[in-house]
Tab-separated table of C-alpha atoms and ligand atoms in Angstrom:
chain	number	residue	atom	x	y	z
A	1	MET	CA	26.505	-98.906	-46.533
A	2	PRO	CA	22.658	-98.616	-46.620
A	3	ASN	CA	21.137	-96.169	-49.024
A	4	VAL	CA	20.001	-93.378	-46.667
A	5	MET	CA	17.245	-92.347	-49.087
A	6	PHE	CA	15.317	-95.477	-48.061
A	7	LEU	CA	15.664	-95.153	-44.296
A	8	ARG	CA	12.449	-94.140	-42.609
A	9	VAL	CA	11.606	-93.310	-39.026
A	10	VAL	CA	8.169	-94.806	-38.467
A	11	THR	CA	5.734	-93.513	-35.828
A	12	ARG	CA	2.394	-95.098	-35.064
A	13	THR	CA	-0.545	-93.012	-33.849
A	14	GLN	CA	-4.329	-93.031	-34.068
A	15	VAL	CA	-4.931	-89.728	-35.860
A	16	GLY	CA	-2.323	-88.056	-38.063
A	17	ILE	CA	-2.996	-84.306	-38.240
A	18	VAL	CA	-1.512	-82.130	-40.978
A	19	GLY	CA	-1.323	-78.455	-39.962
A	20	ALA	CA	-0.991	-76.628	-36.626
A	21	GLY	CA	-3.517	-73.874	-37.242
A	22	PRO	CA	-6.636	-73.510	-35.101
A	23	ALA	CA	-8.263	-76.577	-36.722
A	24	GLY	CA	-5.378	-79.000	-36.165
A	25	LEU	CA	-4.550	-77.749	-32.681
A	26	VAL	CA	-8.116	-77.747	-31.354
A	27	LEU	CA	-8.693	-81.196	-32.857
A	28	SER	CA	-5.654	-82.595	-31.077
A	29	GLN	CA	-6.867	-81.163	-27.745
A	30	LEU	CA	-10.347	-82.599	-28.188
A	31	LEU	CA	-8.907	-85.997	-29.125
A	32	ASP	CA	-6.541	-85.951	-26.202
A	33	ARG	CA	-9.464	-85.280	-23.869
A	34	ALA	CA	-11.206	-88.338	-25.339
A	35	GLY	CA	-8.075	-90.464	-24.821
A	36	ILE	CA	-7.222	-90.577	-28.542
A	37	GLU	CA	-3.597	-90.138	-29.559
A	38	SER	CA	-2.540	-87.842	-32.389
A	39	VAL	CA	0.568	-86.418	-34.038
A	40	ILE	CA	0.585	-82.927	-35.589
A	41	LEU	CA	2.871	-82.022	-38.491
A	42	GLU	CA	3.378	-78.346	-39.329
A	43	ASN	CA	5.588	-77.092	-42.123
A	44	ARG	CA	6.242	-73.618	-40.687
A	45	GLU	CA	8.298	-72.521	-37.713
A	46	ARG	CA	6.621	-72.116	-34.349
A	47	GLU	CA	7.383	-68.360	-34.397
A	48	TYR	CA	5.721	-67.965	-37.777
A	49	VAL	CA	2.398	-69.525	-36.760
A	50	THR	CA	2.269	-67.638	-33.477
A	51	GLN	CA	3.117	-64.257	-34.939
A	52	ARG	CA	1.126	-64.160	-38.159
A	53	VAL	CA	-1.574	-61.492	-37.681
A	54	ARG	CA	-4.974	-62.860	-38.645
A	55	ALA	CA	-8.599	-62.364	-37.625
A	56	GLY	CA	-9.567	-62.123	-33.988
A	57	LEU	CA	-13.226	-62.624	-33.271
A	58	LEU	CA	-14.458	-65.646	-31.339
A	59	GLU	CA	-18.080	-66.688	-31.202
A	60	GLN	CA	-19.348	-67.409	-27.713
A	61	ALA	CA	-19.288	-71.148	-28.487
A	62	THR	CA	-15.639	-71.003	-29.581
A	63	ALA	CA	-14.680	-69.129	-26.426
A	64	ASP	CA	-16.693	-71.610	-24.316
A	65	LEU	CA	-14.850	-74.503	-25.935
A	66	LEU	CA	-11.470	-72.966	-25.066
A	67	ASP	CA	-12.719	-72.657	-21.483
A	68	GLU	CA	-13.893	-76.253	-21.482
A	69	LEU	CA	-10.471	-77.366	-22.671
A	70	GLY	CA	-8.885	-75.396	-19.837
A	71	LEU	CA	-7.334	-72.963	-22.307
A	72	GLY	CA	-9.383	-69.839	-21.671
A	73	GLU	CA	-7.345	-68.274	-18.869
A	74	ARG	CA	-5.356	-65.752	-20.942
A	75	MET	CA	-8.364	-65.060	-23.172
A	76	HIS	CA	-10.316	-64.013	-20.067
A	77	ARG	CA	-7.433	-61.851	-18.881
A	78	GLU	CA	-6.449	-60.193	-22.147
A	79	GLY	CA	-9.448	-60.627	-24.448
A	80	LEU	CA	-12.385	-58.241	-24.702
A	81	THR	CA	-16.054	-59.235	-24.509
A	82	HIS	CA	-18.375	-57.321	-26.834
A	83	HIS	CA	-22.157	-57.125	-26.644
A	84	GLY	CA	-22.849	-55.179	-29.824
A	85	LEU	CA	-21.461	-53.769	-33.047
A	86	TYR	CA	-22.032	-50.673	-35.146
A	87	LEU	CA	-23.127	-50.442	-38.755
A	88	ARG	CA	-22.151	-47.054	-40.200
A	89	PHE	CA	-23.586	-45.701	-43.452
A	90	ARG	CA	-24.660	-42.267	-44.688
A	91	HIS	CA	-22.081	-41.068	-42.145
A	92	GLN	CA	-24.146	-42.283	-39.177
A	93	SER	CA	-23.639	-45.167	-36.780
A	94	HIS	CA	-26.368	-47.587	-35.750
A	95	ARG	CA	-25.833	-50.112	-32.958
A	96	ILE	CA	-26.862	-53.745	-33.320
A	97	ALA	CA	-27.356	-54.974	-29.749
A	98	LEU	CA	-26.003	-58.495	-30.222
A	99	SER	CA	-26.452	-59.655	-26.626
A	100	ASP	CA	-29.902	-58.114	-26.109
A	101	LEU	CA	-31.074	-59.731	-29.332
A	102	THR	CA	-29.517	-63.160	-28.832
A	103	GLY	CA	-28.471	-63.565	-25.190
A	104	ARG	CA	-24.916	-64.229	-26.362
A	105	SER	CA	-21.766	-62.213	-26.885
A	106	ILE	CA	-18.466	-62.400	-28.753
A	107	TRP	CA	-14.807	-62.231	-27.745
A	108	ILE	CA	-12.044	-60.191	-29.318
A	109	TYR	CA	-8.879	-62.223	-28.972
A	110	GLY	CA	-6.329	-62.587	-31.789
A	111	GLN	CA	-6.192	-65.887	-33.649
A	112	GLN	CA	-2.438	-66.055	-33.129
A	113	GLU	CA	-3.021	-65.748	-29.375
A	114	VAL	CA	-5.413	-68.706	-29.527
A	115	VAL	CA	-2.782	-70.632	-31.500
A	116	LYS	CA	-0.066	-69.661	-28.986
A	117	ASP	CA	-2.164	-70.948	-26.065
A	118	LEU	CA	-2.964	-74.192	-27.876
A	119	ILE	CA	0.670	-74.872	-28.820
A	120	GLU	CA	1.861	-74.216	-25.305
A	121	ALA	CA	-0.744	-76.564	-23.839
A	122	ARG	CA	0.117	-79.301	-26.286
A	123	LEU	CA	3.864	-79.108	-25.769
A	124	ALA	CA	3.483	-78.777	-21.986
A	125	ALA	CA	1.532	-82.046	-21.985
A	126	GLY	CA	4.412	-83.711	-23.876
A	127	GLN	CA	2.256	-84.410	-26.919
A	128	GLN	CA	3.678	-84.730	-30.407
A	129	LEU	CA	3.799	-81.584	-32.509
A	130	HIS	CA	6.542	-81.189	-35.086
A	131	PHE	CA	7.304	-77.820	-36.668
A	132	GLU	CA	9.357	-77.175	-39.796
A	133	VAL	CA	8.582	-80.475	-41.465
A	134	SER	CA	8.804	-80.542	-45.274
A	135	ASP	CA	7.688	-82.637	-48.264
A	136	VAL	CA	4.524	-83.736	-46.492
A	137	SER	CA	2.435	-86.221	-48.492
A	138	VAL	CA	-0.580	-88.368	-47.627
A	139	HIS	CA	-1.008	-92.014	-48.752
A	140	ASP	CA	-3.233	-95.107	-48.619
A	141	PHE	CA	-6.238	-93.277	-47.163
A	142	GLU	CA	-8.569	-95.294	-49.404
A	143	GLY	CA	-7.762	-98.313	-47.213
A	144	ASP	CA	-7.667	-98.627	-43.448
A	145	LYS	CA	-3.915	-98.019	-42.986
A	146	PRO	CA	-3.251	-94.446	-44.067
A	147	ARG	CA	0.256	-92.978	-43.898
A	148	ILE	CA	1.765	-89.522	-43.864
A	149	GLU	CA	5.305	-89.087	-45.140
A	150	TYR	CA	7.501	-86.084	-44.357
A	151	THR	CA	11.051	-84.888	-43.844
A	152	HIS	CA	12.265	-83.467	-40.540
A	153	GLU	CA	15.821	-82.376	-39.789
A	154	GLY	CA	17.073	-84.193	-42.864
A	155	GLU	CA	15.396	-87.507	-42.026
A	156	ARG	CA	12.465	-89.123	-43.803
A	157	HIS	CA	9.576	-90.048	-41.538
A	158	GLU	CA	6.303	-91.945	-41.802
A	159	VAL	CA	3.301	-91.632	-39.532
A	160	HIS	CA	1.083	-94.721	-39.657
A	161	CYS	CA	-2.415	-93.935	-38.448
A	162	ASP	CA	-6.093	-94.908	-38.643
A	163	VAL	CA	-7.302	-91.575	-39.934
A	164	ILE	CA	-5.705	-88.462	-41.449
A	165	ALA	CA	-7.071	-85.026	-40.574
A	166	GLY	CA	-6.230	-82.497	-43.297
A	167	CYS	CA	-6.088	-79.273	-41.253
A	168	ASP	CA	-3.452	-77.682	-43.470
A	169	GLY	CA	-5.346	-74.613	-44.623
A	170	PHE	CA	-6.181	-73.365	-48.092
A	171	HIS	CA	-2.648	-73.881	-49.500
A	172	GLY	CA	-1.995	-77.279	-47.940
A	173	VAL	CA	-1.407	-80.688	-49.541
A	174	CYS	CA	-4.380	-82.707	-48.246
A	175	ARG	CA	-7.133	-81.206	-50.391
A	176	PRO	CA	-5.089	-81.420	-53.617
A	177	ALA	CA	-4.461	-85.119	-52.845
A	178	ILE	CA	-8.192	-85.837	-53.246
A	179	GLU	CA	-9.256	-82.932	-55.431
A	180	SER	CA	-10.191	-85.141	-58.400
A	181	ARG	CA	-12.891	-86.694	-56.146
A	182	LEU	CA	-14.341	-83.375	-55.012
A	183	THR	CA	-16.710	-80.773	-56.363
A	184	ILE	CA	-15.269	-77.294	-55.953
A	185	HIS	CA	-17.367	-74.170	-55.467
A	186	ASN	CA	-15.264	-71.037	-55.829
A	187	HIS	CA	-16.341	-67.411	-55.914
A	188	GLU	CA	-13.753	-64.641	-56.086
A	189	TYR	CA	-14.703	-61.096	-55.132
A	190	PRO	CA	-13.435	-58.132	-57.161
A	191	PHE	CA	-11.981	-56.565	-54.008
A	192	GLY	CA	-9.665	-57.387	-51.126
A	193	TRP	CA	-8.955	-56.056	-47.647
A	194	LEU	CA	-5.988	-53.976	-46.682
A	195	GLY	CA	-5.480	-54.698	-42.971
A	196	ILE	CA	-3.377	-52.784	-40.471
A	197	LEU	CA	-2.400	-53.183	-36.854
A	198	ALA	CA	-1.659	-49.854	-35.159
A	199	THR	CA	-0.387	-48.962	-31.703
A	200	VAL	CA	-3.185	-46.559	-30.948
A	201	PRO	CA	-6.139	-46.946	-28.559
A	202	PRO	CA	-9.280	-47.980	-30.455
A	203	SER	CA	-11.558	-45.053	-31.289
A	204	THR	CA	-14.609	-47.175	-30.480
A	205	ASP	CA	-15.808	-49.531	-27.760
A	206	GLU	CA	-17.315	-51.970	-30.281
A	207	LEU	CA	-16.553	-52.905	-33.892
A	208	ILE	CA	-17.631	-50.499	-36.640
A	209	TYR	CA	-18.535	-51.868	-40.085
A	210	THR	CA	-18.789	-48.971	-42.543
A	211	LEU	CA	-20.151	-48.653	-46.040
A	212	HIS	CA	-18.909	-45.358	-47.485
A	213	GLU	CA	-19.072	-43.974	-51.032
A	214	ARG	CA	-15.336	-44.785	-51.258
A	215	GLY	CA	-15.809	-48.370	-50.092
A	216	PHE	CA	-15.995	-50.595	-47.021
A	217	ALA	CA	-13.954	-50.123	-43.862
A	218	LEU	CA	-13.867	-51.960	-40.527
A	219	HIS	CA	-12.565	-50.762	-37.195
A	220	THR	CA	-11.739	-53.589	-34.816
A	221	MET	CA	-9.146	-53.975	-32.073
A	222	ARG	CA	-6.858	-56.304	-30.193
A	223	SER	CA	-6.531	-54.550	-26.823
A	224	PRO	CA	-7.131	-51.146	-25.207
A	225	GLU	CA	-3.823	-50.046	-26.797
A	226	LEU	CA	-3.938	-51.821	-30.140
A	227	SER	CA	-6.293	-51.090	-33.030
A	228	ARG	CA	-6.898	-53.256	-36.094
A	229	LEU	CA	-8.510	-51.671	-39.145
A	230	TYR	CA	-9.354	-52.824	-42.642
A	231	LEU	CA	-10.129	-51.057	-45.937
A	232	GLN	CA	-11.747	-52.443	-49.073
A	233	CYS	CA	-9.101	-52.247	-51.828
A	234	ASP	CA	-8.104	-53.692	-55.193
A	235	PRO	CA	-7.088	-57.311	-54.439
A	236	HIS	CA	-4.165	-57.005	-56.895
A	237	ASP	CA	-2.855	-53.760	-55.409
A	238	ASP	CA	0.670	-53.766	-54.011
A	239	ILE	CA	0.951	-52.860	-50.336
A	240	ALA	CA	4.020	-50.785	-51.287
A	241	ASN	CA	1.560	-48.329	-52.892
A	242	TRP	CA	0.048	-47.664	-49.479
A	243	SER	CA	2.167	-45.414	-47.294
A	244	ASP	CA	1.034	-45.068	-43.685
A	245	ASP	CA	-0.138	-41.515	-44.442
A	246	ARG	CA	-2.202	-42.678	-47.384
A	247	ILE	CA	-3.799	-45.455	-45.305
A	248	TRP	CA	-4.794	-43.109	-42.479
A	249	GLU	CA	-6.099	-40.489	-44.912
A	250	GLU	CA	-8.340	-43.109	-46.512
A	251	MET	CA	-9.457	-44.432	-43.106
A	252	HIS	CA	-10.390	-40.917	-41.987
A	253	ARG	CA	-12.493	-40.407	-45.098
A	254	ARG	CA	-14.339	-43.717	-44.886
A	255	PHE	CA	-15.101	-43.479	-41.177
A	256	GLU	CA	-16.195	-39.831	-41.225
A	257	THR	CA	-19.466	-39.062	-39.424
A	258	ASP	CA	-21.789	-36.083	-39.019
A	259	ASP	CA	-21.589	-36.123	-35.222
A	260	GLY	CA	-18.005	-35.081	-34.495
A	261	TRP	CA	-16.685	-38.646	-33.849
A	262	GLU	CA	-12.914	-38.761	-34.321
A	263	LEU	CA	-10.684	-41.579	-35.538
A	264	ASN	CA	-7.391	-41.812	-33.605
A	265	ASP	CA	-4.391	-42.650	-35.776
A	266	GLY	CA	-0.920	-43.785	-34.779
A	267	PRO	CA	2.085	-45.939	-35.733
A	268	ILE	CA	1.279	-48.867	-38.037
A	269	ILE	CA	3.164	-52.017	-36.994
A	270	ASP	CA	1.782	-54.490	-39.533
A	271	LYS	CA	0.016	-54.132	-42.882
A	272	GLY	CA	-0.992	-56.395	-45.733
A	273	ILE	CA	-3.536	-57.043	-48.491
A	274	THR	CA	-5.692	-60.183	-48.575
A	275	PRO	CA	-7.912	-61.173	-51.502
A	276	MET	CA	-11.443	-62.309	-50.723
A	277	ARG	CA	-13.118	-65.490	-51.794
A	278	SER	CA	-15.873	-67.921	-50.930
A	279	PHE	CA	-14.765	-71.514	-51.444
A	280	VAL	CA	-16.233	-74.909	-50.525
A	281	VAL	CA	-15.334	-78.470	-51.458
A	282	GLU	CA	-17.874	-81.249	-51.353
A	283	PRO	CA	-17.601	-83.721	-49.783
A	284	MET	CA	-15.085	-82.768	-47.091
A	285	GLN	CA	-13.711	-86.289	-46.957
A	286	HIS	CA	-12.439	-89.119	-49.119
A	287	GLY	CA	-11.729	-92.539	-47.630
A	288	ARG	CA	-9.968	-91.959	-44.330
A	289	LEU	CA	-8.795	-88.449	-45.169
A	290	TYR	CA	-10.991	-85.817	-43.513
A	291	LEU	CA	-10.604	-82.111	-44.362
A	292	ALA	CA	-11.330	-79.458	-41.740
A	293	GLY	CA	-11.164	-75.645	-41.617
A	294	ASP	CA	-9.600	-73.613	-44.407
A	295	ALA	CA	-8.488	-76.815	-46.181
A	296	ALA	CA	-12.167	-77.399	-47.009
A	297	HIS	CA	-13.661	-73.911	-47.113
A	298	ILE	CA	-12.870	-70.215	-47.128
A	299	VAL	CA	-15.291	-67.443	-46.206
A	300	PRO	CA	-14.800	-63.730	-46.814
A	301	PRO	CA	-13.860	-62.173	-43.452
A	302	THR	CA	-16.819	-59.775	-43.253
A	303	GLY	CA	-18.778	-62.213	-41.080
A	304	ALA	CA	-15.705	-63.036	-38.920
A	305	LYS	CA	-16.395	-66.733	-39.318
A	306	GLY	CA	-13.211	-68.462	-40.630
A	307	LEU	CA	-11.737	-69.464	-37.284
A	308	ASN	CA	-15.127	-70.292	-35.744
A	309	LEU	CA	-16.091	-72.527	-38.639
A	310	ALA	CA	-12.768	-74.367	-38.439
A	311	VAL	CA	-13.403	-75.041	-34.751
A	312	ARG	CA	-16.921	-76.316	-35.506
A	313	ASP	CA	-15.568	-78.795	-38.061
A	314	VAL	CA	-13.112	-80.312	-35.640
A	315	ARG	CA	-15.719	-80.568	-32.902
A	316	VAL	CA	-17.805	-82.686	-35.264
A	317	LEU	CA	-14.744	-84.727	-36.265
A	318	ALA	CA	-13.594	-85.288	-32.677
A	319	GLU	CA	-17.035	-86.464	-31.637
A	320	ALA	CA	-17.199	-88.819	-34.613
A	321	LEU	CA	-13.745	-90.233	-33.861
A	322	SER	CA	-14.652	-90.698	-30.197
A	323	LYS	CA	-17.625	-92.837	-31.195
A	324	PHE	CA	-15.517	-94.725	-33.705
A	325	TYR	CA	-12.879	-95.617	-31.105
A	326	ALA	CA	-15.302	-96.205	-28.234
A	327	ASP	CA	-17.853	-98.425	-30.005
A	328	GLY	CA	-16.313	-99.254	-33.385
A	329	ASP	CA	-19.240	-97.276	-34.814
A	330	SER	CA	-18.343	-95.227	-37.895
A	331	SER	CA	-21.801	-93.709	-38.447
A	332	LEU	CA	-20.778	-90.227	-37.261
A	333	LEU	CA	-17.587	-90.383	-39.323
A	334	ASP	CA	-19.656	-91.368	-42.365
A	335	ALA	CA	-21.913	-88.374	-41.694
A	336	TYR	CA	-18.986	-85.968	-41.040
A	337	SER	CA	-19.075	-84.170	-44.368
A	338	ALA	CA	-22.860	-83.795	-44.548
A	339	THR	CA	-23.012	-82.615	-40.919
A	340	CYS	CA	-20.324	-79.979	-41.478
A	341	LEU	CA	-21.563	-78.819	-44.868
A	342	ARG	CA	-24.958	-77.784	-43.518
A	343	ARG	CA	-23.263	-75.272	-41.271
A	344	VAL	CA	-20.601	-74.371	-43.856
A	345	TRP	CA	-23.266	-73.301	-46.356
A	346	ARG	CA	-25.223	-71.341	-43.723
A	347	VAL	CA	-22.056	-69.500	-42.811
A	348	GLN	CA	-21.112	-69.073	-46.466
A	349	HIS	CA	-24.440	-67.417	-47.069
A	350	PHE	CA	-24.102	-65.106	-44.066
A	351	SER	CA	-20.537	-64.124	-44.988
A	352	TRP	CA	-21.526	-63.459	-48.614
A	353	TRP	CA	-24.562	-61.460	-47.438
A	354	MET	CA	-22.535	-59.260	-45.078
A	355	THR	CA	-19.904	-58.798	-47.789
A	356	SER	CA	-22.466	-57.882	-50.457
A	357	MET	CA	-24.251	-55.471	-48.153
A	358	LEU	CA	-21.118	-53.627	-47.075
A	359	HIS	CA	-18.733	-53.423	-50.055
A	360	LEU	CA	-18.841	-50.971	-52.897
A	361	ILE	CA	-19.554	-52.829	-56.122
A	362	GLY	CA	-19.130	-49.815	-58.378
A	363	ASP	CA	-21.889	-50.381	-60.953
A	364	ALA	CA	-22.541	-47.567	-63.392
A	365	ASP	CA	-26.050	-46.573	-62.310
A	366	ASP	CA	-25.700	-46.948	-58.533
A	367	PHE	CA	-28.504	-49.521	-58.472
A	368	GLU	CA	-26.625	-51.977	-56.241
A	369	HIS	CA	-25.564	-49.196	-53.901
A	370	LYS	CA	-29.175	-48.103	-53.435
A	371	LEU	CA	-30.140	-51.699	-52.648
A	372	GLN	CA	-27.325	-51.925	-50.102
A	373	LEU	CA	-28.539	-48.785	-48.338
A	374	ALA	CA	-32.116	-50.089	-48.368
A	375	GLN	CA	-30.912	-53.342	-46.802
A	376	LEU	CA	-28.868	-51.497	-44.162
A	377	ASP	CA	-31.827	-49.248	-43.332
A	378	TYR	CA	-33.922	-52.368	-42.849
A	379	VAL	CA	-31.353	-54.148	-40.670
A	380	VAL	CA	-31.005	-51.189	-38.292
A	381	SER	CA	-34.726	-50.411	-38.080
A	382	SER	CA	-36.377	-53.831	-37.881
A	383	GLN	CA	-35.852	-56.030	-34.839
A	384	ALA	CA	-36.447	-59.124	-36.959
A	385	ALA	CA	-33.776	-58.109	-39.479
A	386	ALA	CA	-31.331	-57.058	-36.741
A	387	THR	CA	-31.874	-60.408	-35.010
A	388	THR	CA	-31.097	-62.241	-38.239
A	389	LEU	CA	-27.755	-60.473	-38.426
A	390	ALA	CA	-27.089	-60.847	-34.701
A	391	GLU	CA	-27.848	-64.564	-34.368
A	392	ASN	CA	-25.655	-65.415	-37.334
A	393	TYR	CA	-22.876	-63.099	-36.141
A	394	VAL	CA	-22.663	-64.535	-32.616
A	395	GLY	CA	-23.017	-68.030	-34.092
A	396	LEU	CA	-26.142	-70.105	-34.545
A	397	GLU	CA	-26.471	-72.856	-31.965
A	398	LYS	CA	-28.211	-75.327	-34.226
A	399	VAL	CA	-27.439	-75.950	-37.931
B	1	APR	N1	2.298	-79.542	-44.221
B	1	APR	C1	2.122	-79.196	-42.920
B	1	APR	N2	1.467	-78.084	-42.529
B	1	APR	C2	0.987	-77.295	-43.489
B	1	APR	C3	1.124	-77.588	-44.860
B	1	APR	C4	1.823	-78.765	-45.202
B	1	APR	N3	2.007	-79.120	-46.486
B	1	APR	N4	0.534	-76.605	-45.578
B	1	APR	C5	0.042	-75.729	-44.697
B	1	APR	N5	0.313	-76.124	-43.431
B	1	APR	C6	-0.024	-75.455	-42.176
B	1	APR	C7	0.040	-73.931	-42.251
B	1	APR	O1	1.359	-73.454	-42.105
B	1	APR	C8	-0.867	-73.518	-41.111
B	1	APR	O2	-0.161	-73.353	-39.904
B	1	APR	O3	-1.364	-75.715	-41.841
B	1	APR	C9	-1.858	-74.676	-40.988
B	1	APR	C10	-3.248	-74.289	-41.430
B	1	APR	O4	-3.762	-73.309	-40.563
B	1	APR	P1	-4.784	-72.163	-41.008
B	1	APR	O5	-4.413	-71.676	-42.357
B	1	APR	O6	-4.818	-71.195	-39.894
B	1	APR	O7	-6.170	-72.924	-41.165
B	1	APR	P2	-7.211	-73.511	-40.106
B	1	APR	O8	-6.516	-74.198	-38.977
B	1	APR	O9	-8.202	-74.241	-40.917
B	1	APR	O10	-7.871	-72.223	-39.454
B	1	APR	C11	-8.938	-71.562	-40.020
B	1	APR	O11	-9.769	-69.278	-39.835
B	1	APR	O12	-9.801	-66.995	-39.773
B	1	APR	C12	-9.587	-68.077	-40.560
B	1	APR	O13	-8.129	-68.208	-42.411
B	1	APR	C13	-8.212	-68.080	-41.050
B	1	APR	O14	-6.440	-69.452	-40.360
B	1	APR	C14	-7.673	-69.267	-40.307
B	1	APR	C15	-8.772	-70.132	-40.233
B	2	PHB	C1	-10.660	-58.798	-36.583
B	2	PHB	O1	-10.722	-58.411	-35.401
B	2	PHB	O2	-9.574	-58.991	-37.148
B	2	PHB	C2	-11.907	-58.958	-37.351
B	2	PHB	C3	-13.123	-58.713	-36.744
B	2	PHB	C4	-14.282	-58.844	-37.471
B	2	PHB	C5	-14.231	-59.205	-38.802
B	2	PHB	C6	-13.026	-59.457	-39.414
B	2	PHB	C7	-11.851	-59.347	-38.690
B	2	PHB	O3	-15.384	-59.287	-39.508
């Protein structure tokens, strides 16, 4: 009788991808288009990854990429295009005309909808994507025959590949496997966001970012019937302390204006608190293990960049792998980390800047708050300053 502990089902592929979030799924599509085979391993259930409410703002370039991959159909039908946003402070709103200033726009389309579309496309094409795998571990990536081990439906498996893509998010296993080789930059903010999804028509046509004496708030949306709102809160607070009535009362106070604008409230169907951090590892690669997306970096959500940055990483990685397989040339793979980190730090700076400008710090003498208001006054009154915000917000083309 063989010892079942030592039986392994072995699969061979070119790129082994850990994680079926936006990074892993977009990478697999890009590779497939270039004729490169991949296997995706995801430790959650399909329902979990497609239902988890997360951010929902796509830069023009991210939306264009979904179109290019033939995955933009539902986004065009159900998503919303926005050409501006509002900054609200001293109880007044000021519009930043994103499209007039940059020639580009943004899309509102939930991350879980993007993930749903990507999963469907992958499975419809008969490509390998395994949910509910466990005990995932990565091996031998310092040589040229890396392996991923995992358990699925009680069986041990091994994926033998040329390259491993660690797309397993902030809490995954790929980064920890190489952490001793990396430099970690971590900045935790003394506040978090309480986010809600409510079945009520949005009270605004474009997003409103508010700095109020009681703290930051953001009004965004998912559809003409579904609003998404966020409040600055204590990152250690328990969501159980926030009844629906208390949340709406706080929203009403933070969004109040002098001009009679009204905030619609309604049934809350999802709520949660997320801490905020800025995090980067350098380099984003060791041997043949390449990190992409949240596995390598986290940005505070104020700049709406997390998903977009993840997609940028995998575009760089897919291009590098295409060159590697087409010509045996590893120069783009060797440059992967440096290429990505230039953009990562630009986006880190923008996300930190938006966060610092819009959140209440609570210093004793109000000095920081006065500086924030001075900065906001400048952004809404100078075309140069507004353009700086706008071009970063819609996504810089070069960097
Ligand atoms: N094995 C397999 N899969 C794993 C493991 C593991 N050990 N650990 C985590 N995962 C999966 C998660 O369940 C998740 O589905 O990896 C996926 C990572 O996806 P995301 O966390 O969404 O990260 P990423 O694809 O980099 O997307 C970037 O942008 O707006 C931000 O944070 C937001 O998710 C977002 C992201
Ligand atoms: C969202 O729609 O969830 C969203 C939009 C903009 C942000 C953050 C989140 O800055």
